[in-house]
Amino acid sequence: MPRPQKCRWVKCEPNINYFKPVGIPMHSLSEVVLTVEEFEAIRLKDLEGLEQEDCAERMKVSRPTFFRIIMSAREKVADALVNGKAIRVEGGNYKVYGEDAPHHGHCHRHGMMSESIPDEEN
């Protein structure tokens, strides 16, 4: 039996959780699913420009675990960009540590986020 996955800390849940190529109808799109912790890894490493050790520390995971998270996230984003797929950000195993969030409590495995896919066709 595998060991339970350690909870990953994220600053906040994303405000926008769906990205799609312009001009392609929703029904024609394939999509990739980026977990909230993968989204956080991209934010910390690629947007904030932090070193992997600092990113891992903020997410409360080991450096090898952070490396696996960021590589998975980058592979999914590359697949979406190169192959014209939509990106849905949802799910994962995380706890929010932002200013308004409590710094204690239980980590929950999160499923689909409350926002739904846009209705637009383009």
XYZ file of N, CA, C and O in Angstrom:
488
model
N 0.844 -1.183 0.000
C 0.000 0.000 0.000
C 0.887 1.244 0.000
O 1.769 1.382 0.845
N 0.686 2.165 -0.952
C 1.534 3.357 -1.018
C 1.278 4.301 0.150
O 0.191 4.337 0.718
N 2.322 5.038 0.472
C 2.227 6.033 1.534
C 1.292 7.153 1.099
O 1.304 7.557 -0.067
N 0.484 7.708 2.017
C -0.400 8.821 1.645
C 0.411 10.030 1.183
O 1.483 10.307 1.727
N -0.099 10.723 0.190
C 0.589 11.888 -0.351
C 0.589 13.030 0.660
O -0.431 13.327 1.284
N 1.747 13.655 0.830
C 1.881 14.787 1.736
C 1.143 16.001 1.161
O 1.173 16.253 -0.033
N 0.498 16.749 2.038
C -0.234 17.937 1.635
C 0.740 19.001 1.111
O 1.788 19.228 1.690
N 0.382 19.651 0.017
C 1.198 20.721 -0.563
C 0.543 22.053 -0.225
O -0.663 22.204 -0.343
N 1.324 23.021 0.190
C 0.791 24.337 0.564
C 0.815 25.259 -0.639
O 1.807 25.321 -1.373
N -0.281 25.999 -0.844
C -0.370 26.981 -1.920
C -0.825 28.306 -1.330
O -1.527 28.338 -0.323
N -0.411 29.403 -1.947
C -0.763 30.725 -1.427
C -2.251 31.016 -1.569
O -2.861 31.604 -0.692
N -2.819 30.633 -2.710
C -4.254 30.844 -2.920
C -4.711 29.982 -4.084
O -3.908 29.534 -4.886
N -6.013 29.763 -4.157
C -6.562 29.075 -5.316
C -6.599 30.072 -6.471
O -6.794 31.269 -6.250
N -6.409 29.607 -7.701
C -6.404 30.535 -8.837
C -7.767 31.194 -9.048
O -8.799 30.557 -8.848
N -7.750 32.470 -9.437
C -8.991 33.191 -9.742
C -9.604 32.713 -11.054
O -10.808 32.732 -11.234
N -8.751 32.322 -11.968
C -9.189 31.834 -13.280
C -8.738 30.389 -13.380
O -7.575 30.089 -13.148
N -9.658 29.506 -13.711
C -9.275 28.104 -13.728
C -9.487 27.420 -15.083
O -9.469 26.205 -15.163
N -9.667 28.207 -16.141
C -9.823 27.597 -17.454
C -9.233 28.514 -18.522
O -9.513 29.706 -18.535
N -8.408 27.933 -19.380
C -7.788 28.662 -20.488
C -8.028 27.849 -21.743
O -7.897 26.638 -21.736
N -8.368 28.544 -22.838
C -8.588 27.830 -24.090
C -8.084 28.653 -25.262
O -8.032 29.874 -25.193
N -7.717 27.967 -26.333
C -7.312 28.687 -27.535
C -8.486 29.471 -28.116
O -9.623 28.990 -28.111
N -8.218 30.657 -28.612
C -9.250 31.489 -29.229
C -9.649 30.875 -30.572
O -8.816 30.358 -31.309
N -10.922 30.945 -30.871
C -11.397 30.540 -32.189
C -11.695 29.062 -32.354
O -12.108 28.640 -33.430
N -11.485 28.264 -31.331
C -11.798 26.842 -31.428
C -12.986 26.561 -30.517
O -12.937 26.858 -29.325
N -14.066 26.010 -31.059
C -15.237 25.731 -30.217
C -14.900 24.762 -29.082
O -14.087 23.855 -29.250
N -15.551 24.955 -27.945
C -15.307 24.127 -26.771
C -15.468 22.640 -27.072
O -14.674 21.829 -26.619
N -16.487 22.291 -27.843
C -16.749 20.876 -28.113
C -15.662 20.227 -28.959
O -15.575 19.004 -29.022
N -14.812 21.029 -29.607
C -13.741 20.493 -30.442
C -12.408 20.382 -29.702
O -11.440 19.870 -30.262
N -12.352 20.875 -28.477
C -11.091 20.929 -27.743
C -10.841 19.709 -26.862
O -11.742 19.208 -26.214
N -9.608 19.291 -26.858
C -9.131 18.373 -25.824
C -8.615 19.266 -24.718
O -8.343 20.457 -24.935
N -8.454 18.727 -23.527
C -7.939 19.551 -22.444
C -6.958 18.774 -21.588
O -6.955 17.546 -21.581
N -6.100 19.526 -20.915
C -5.207 18.970 -19.911
C -5.644 19.548 -18.571
O -6.150 20.669 -18.501
N -5.466 18.770 -17.513
C -5.841 19.223 -16.182
C -4.570 19.464 -15.382
O -3.736 18.579 -15.213
N -4.429 20.699 -14.936
C -3.310 21.134 -14.104
C -3.833 21.201 -12.678
O -4.838 21.867 -12.421
N -3.202 20.498 -11.741
C -3.657 20.565 -10.356
C -3.298 21.925 -9.766
O -2.441 22.643 -10.297
N -3.944 22.269 -8.670
C -3.672 23.552 -8.023
C -2.219 23.619 -7.565
O -1.578 24.662 -7.700
N -1.648 22.516 -7.094
C -0.242 22.562 -6.682
C 0.704 22.691 -7.877
O 1.762 23.319 -7.778
N 0.334 22.157 -9.037
C 1.139 22.369 -10.241
C 1.076 23.838 -10.654
O 2.083 24.431 -11.049
N -0.105 24.417 -10.562
C -0.290 25.841 -10.852
C 0.583 26.679 -9.909
O 1.263 27.624 -10.325
N 0.597 26.335 -8.627
C 1.404 27.047 -7.634
C 2.893 26.902 -7.930
O 3.660 27.859 -7.803
N 3.318 25.721 -8.356
C 4.724 25.499 -8.687
C 5.160 26.406 -9.838
O 6.234 27.017 -9.794
N 4.321 26.536 -10.854
C 4.627 27.428 -11.978
C 4.681 28.876 -11.493
O 5.565 29.635 -11.872
N 3.748 29.258 -10.636
C 3.734 30.622 -10.106
C 5.030 30.922 -9.347
O 5.671 31.950 -9.587
N 5.423 30.024 -8.485
C 6.608 30.259 -7.662
C 7.896 30.250 -8.481
O 8.728 31.145 -8.346
N 8.071 29.236 -9.311
C 9.337 29.073 -10.045
C 9.420 29.974 -11.266
O 10.405 30.679 -11.456
N 8.402 29.948 -12.108
C 8.488 30.638 -13.394
C 8.030 32.096 -13.350
O 8.538 32.910 -14.103
N 7.080 32.427 -12.484
C 6.624 33.810 -12.390
C 7.422 34.584 -11.336
O 7.939 35.657 -11.609
N 7.519 34.018 -10.142
C 8.258 34.686 -9.058
C 9.769 34.544 -9.217
O 10.516 35.321 -8.641
N 10.222 33.532 -9.949
C 11.645 33.338 -10.193
C 12.419 32.815 -8.991
O 13.630 33.022 -8.889
N 11.743 32.123 -8.099
C 12.416 31.588 -6.913
C 13.250 30.363 -7.263
O 12.984 29.680 -8.255
N 14.241 30.070 -6.442
C 15.028 28.857 -6.593
C 14.164 27.667 -6.173
O 13.256 27.811 -5.352
N 14.480 26.488 -6.712
C 13.683 25.301 -6.393
C 13.638 25.024 -4.896
O 12.598 24.628 -4.368
N 14.732 25.235 -4.210
C 14.764 24.995 -2.767
C 13.767 25.892 -2.040
O 13.044 25.448 -1.140
N 13.696 27.166 -2.445
C 12.742 28.098 -1.833
C 11.296 27.728 -2.184
O 10.407 27.831 -1.337
N 11.082 27.308 -3.414
C 9.742 26.883 -3.829
C 9.297 25.685 -3.009
O 8.166 25.642 -2.506
N 10.177 24.712 -2.872
C 9.862 23.501 -2.112
C 9.554 23.848 -0.659
O 8.600 23.322 -0.071
N 10.319 24.757 -0.111
C 10.104 25.178 1.275
C 8.735 25.826 1.444
O 8.005 25.537 2.389
N 8.362 26.703 0.505
C 7.056 27.364 0.592
C 5.903 26.386 0.457
O 4.865 26.562 1.075
N 6.086 25.369 -0.376
C 5.023 24.382 -0.575
C 5.088 23.260 0.466
O 4.232 22.388 0.485
N 6.115 23.297 1.307
C 6.315 22.296 2.368
C 6.442 20.885 1.805
O 5.817 19.930 2.292
N 7.286 20.760 0.763
C 7.610 19.466 0.169
C 9.120 19.398 -0.002
O 9.820 20.404 0.112
N 9.624 18.207 -0.295
C 11.055 18.057 -0.546
C 11.411 18.636 -1.912
O 10.539 18.831 -2.768
N 12.708 18.896 -2.125
C 13.144 19.385 -3.433
C 12.830 18.398 -4.549
O 12.363 18.804 -5.614
N 13.083 17.083 -4.355
C 12.727 16.138 -5.432
C 11.226 16.132 -5.736
O 10.832 16.021 -6.890
N 10.407 16.273 -4.703
C 8.958 16.328 -4.931
C 8.597 17.586 -5.700
O 7.805 17.545 -6.650
N 9.175 18.731 -5.319
C 8.903 19.963 -6.064
C 9.323 19.797 -7.522
O 8.600 20.215 -8.425
N 10.482 19.194 -7.752
C 10.960 18.983 -9.115
C 9.952 18.167 -9.925
O 9.645 18.503 -11.068
N 9.412 17.108 -9.327
C 8.409 16.295 -10.036
C 7.147 17.100 -10.327
O 6.565 16.993 -11.410
N 6.725 17.927 -9.370
C 5.521 18.751 -9.567
C 5.727 19.747 -10.704
O 4.889 19.881 -11.595
N 6.853 20.467 -10.686
C 7.092 21.505 -11.711
C 7.285 20.868 -13.093
O 6.798 21.397 -14.094
N 7.945 19.725 -13.168
C 8.137 19.077 -14.463
C 6.809 18.579 -15.033
O 6.562 18.709 -16.231
N 5.952 18.041 -14.183
C 4.629 17.609 -14.628
C 3.820 18.807 -15.130
O 3.171 18.746 -16.185
N 3.870 19.911 -14.389
C 3.136 21.121 -14.775
C 3.637 21.659 -16.113
O 2.833 21.995 -16.996
N 4.932 21.741 -16.271
C 5.511 22.273 -17.520
C 5.173 21.376 -18.707
O 4.904 21.868 -19.815
N 5.183 20.060 -18.501
C 4.836 19.135 -19.581
C 3.391 19.332 -20.017
O 3.086 19.354 -21.210
N 2.493 19.509 -19.065
C 1.081 19.719 -19.382
C 0.856 21.037 -20.110
O 0.103 21.098 -21.084
N 1.515 22.108 -19.648
C 1.372 23.413 -20.300
C 1.942 23.354 -21.713
O 1.338 23.869 -22.665
N 3.089 22.713 -21.887
C 3.688 22.579 -23.221
C 2.767 21.798 -24.154
O 2.566 22.184 -25.316
N 2.181 20.713 -23.662
C 1.244 19.922 -24.460
C 0.069 20.781 -24.911
O -0.328 20.755 -26.075
N -0.472 21.572 -23.987
C -1.610 22.428 -24.329
C -1.231 23.483 -25.361
O -1.969 23.708 -26.323
N -0.097 24.128 -25.173
C 0.321 25.183 -26.103
C 0.654 24.632 -27.484
O 0.231 25.177 -28.502
N 1.413 23.561 -27.541
C 1.861 23.006 -28.819
C 0.717 22.330 -29.567
O 0.601 22.440 -30.791
N -0.158 21.649 -28.832
C -1.218 20.871 -29.479
C -2.593 21.534 -29.447
O -3.588 20.912 -29.797
N -2.656 22.798 -29.039
C -3.911 23.541 -29.067
C -4.978 22.996 -28.147
O -6.147 22.910 -28.520
N -4.594 22.617 -26.935
C -5.551 22.082 -25.964
C -5.909 23.149 -24.935
O -5.163 24.087 -24.710
N -7.059 22.965 -24.319
C -7.456 23.842 -23.213
C -6.751 23.375 -21.941
O -6.347 22.222 -21.833
N -6.620 24.289 -20.979
C -6.040 23.965 -19.678
C -7.096 24.228 -18.618
O -7.616 25.334 -18.508
N -7.382 23.190 -17.836
C -8.304 23.314 -16.705
C -7.455 23.188 -15.439
O -6.670 22.268 -15.316
N -7.627 24.132 -14.502
C -6.914 24.072 -13.229
C -7.912 23.618 -12.176
O -8.889 24.316 -11.888
N -7.666 22.424 -11.619
C -8.570 21.894 -10.600
C -7.921 20.746 -9.851
O -6.988 20.110 -10.341
N -8.433 20.514 -8.675
C -8.053 19.346 -7.911
C -6.670 19.409 -7.317
O -5.971 20.426 -7.382
N -6.287 18.320 -6.717
C -4.990 18.206 -6.103
C -5.105 17.903 -4.622
O -6.175 17.586 -4.110
N -3.996 17.989 -3.939
C -3.914 17.709 -2.512
C -3.165 18.879 -1.883
O -1.952 18.872 -1.814
N -3.900 19.889 -1.453
C -3.259 21.127 -1.031
C -3.986 21.788 0.120
O -5.133 21.486 0.411
N -3.277 22.711 0.739
C -3.836 23.548 1.798
C -3.438 24.984 1.478
O -2.305 25.248 1.082
N -4.362 25.919 1.621
C -4.105 27.334 1.323
C -3.477 28.000 2.538
O -3.958 27.839 3.656
N -2.380 28.767 2.311
C -1.715 29.445 3.408
C -1.755 30.962 3.301
O -1.081 31.655 4.047
N -2.560 31.535 2.410
C -2.611 32.987 2.209
C -2.996 33.751 3.458
O -3.339 33.186 4.487
N -2.950 35.093 3.373
C -3.200 35.963 4.526
C -4.529 35.674 5.213
O -4.640 35.752 6.422
N -5.567 35.375 4.459
C -6.887 35.152 5.039
C -7.123 33.699 5.432
O -8.134 33.384 6.046
N -6.211 32.811 5.073
C -6.410 31.393 5.363
C -5.770 31.037 6.703
O -4.746 31.593 7.074
N -6.358 30.116 7.425
C -5.752 29.677 8.683
C -4.457 28.916 8.409
O -4.308 28.300 7.364
N -3.534 28.955 9.326
C -2.248 28.270 9.158
C -2.266 26.894 9.803
O -1.236 26.304 10.050
N -3.413 26.390 10.118
C -3.521 25.064 10.703
C -4.790 24.404 10.178
O -5.534 24.988 9.420
N -5.012 23.206 10.585
C -6.195 22.496 10.118
C -5.805 21.301 9.289
O -4.646 20.919 9.233
N -6.779 20.698 8.654
C -6.550 19.468 7.910
C -6.358 19.764 6.431
O -6.940 20.686 5.889
N -5.545 18.941 5.831
C -5.363 19.017 4.384
C -6.431 18.145 3.743
O -6.697 17.036 4.190
N -7.070 18.664 2.739
C -8.117 17.910 2.065
C -7.742 17.716 0.610
O -7.178 18.599 -0.016
N -8.089 16.556 0.091
C -7.930 16.327 -1.332
C -9.086 17.053 -1.995
O -10.236 16.799 -1.699
N -8.752 17.993 -2.849
C -9.772 18.813 -3.496
C -10.089 18.247 -4.874
O -9.195 17.904 -5.619
N -11.353 18.213 -5.183
C -11.793 17.772 -6.503
C -12.028 18.979 -7.373
O -11.315 19.972 -7.297
N -13.064 18.940 -8.185
C -13.372 20.011 -9.112
C -13.665 21.306 -8.352
O -14.338 21.302 -7.344
N -13.122 22.393 -8.858
C -13.364 23.696 -8.254
C -14.754 24.173 -8.633
O -15.362 23.682 -9.568
N -15.262 25.163 -7.925
C -16.652 25.583 -8.088
C -16.951 26.260 -9.418
O -18.053 26.179 -9.915
N -15.977 26.943 -10.012
C -16.243 27.613 -11.287
C -16.379 26.599 -12.396
O -15.679 25.614 -12.440
N -17.270 26.831 -13.315
C -17.474 25.898 -14.415
C -16.807 26.415 -15.684
O -16.322 27.529 -15.745
N -16.845 25.588 -16.693
C -16.277 25.936 -17.997
C -17.092 27.055 -18.611
O -18.318 27.044 -18.540
N -16.436 28.004 -19.273
C -17.180 29.070 -19.941
C -18.126 28.510 -21.002
O -17.849 27.501 -21.611
N -19.244 29.210 -21.210
C -20.237 28.767 -22.175
C -19.913 29.179 -23.607
O -20.481 28.641 -24.534
N -19.012 30.101 -23.759
C -18.759 30.635 -25.095
C -18.215 29.578 -26.029
O -17.581 28.631 -25.615
N -18.427 29.749 -27.287
C -17.980 28.808 -28.310
C -16.629 29.171 -28.895
O -16.009 28.381 -29.529
N -16.133 30.398 -28.732
C -14.857 30.814 -29.304
C -13.926 31.314 -28.263
O -14.111 32.056 -27.456
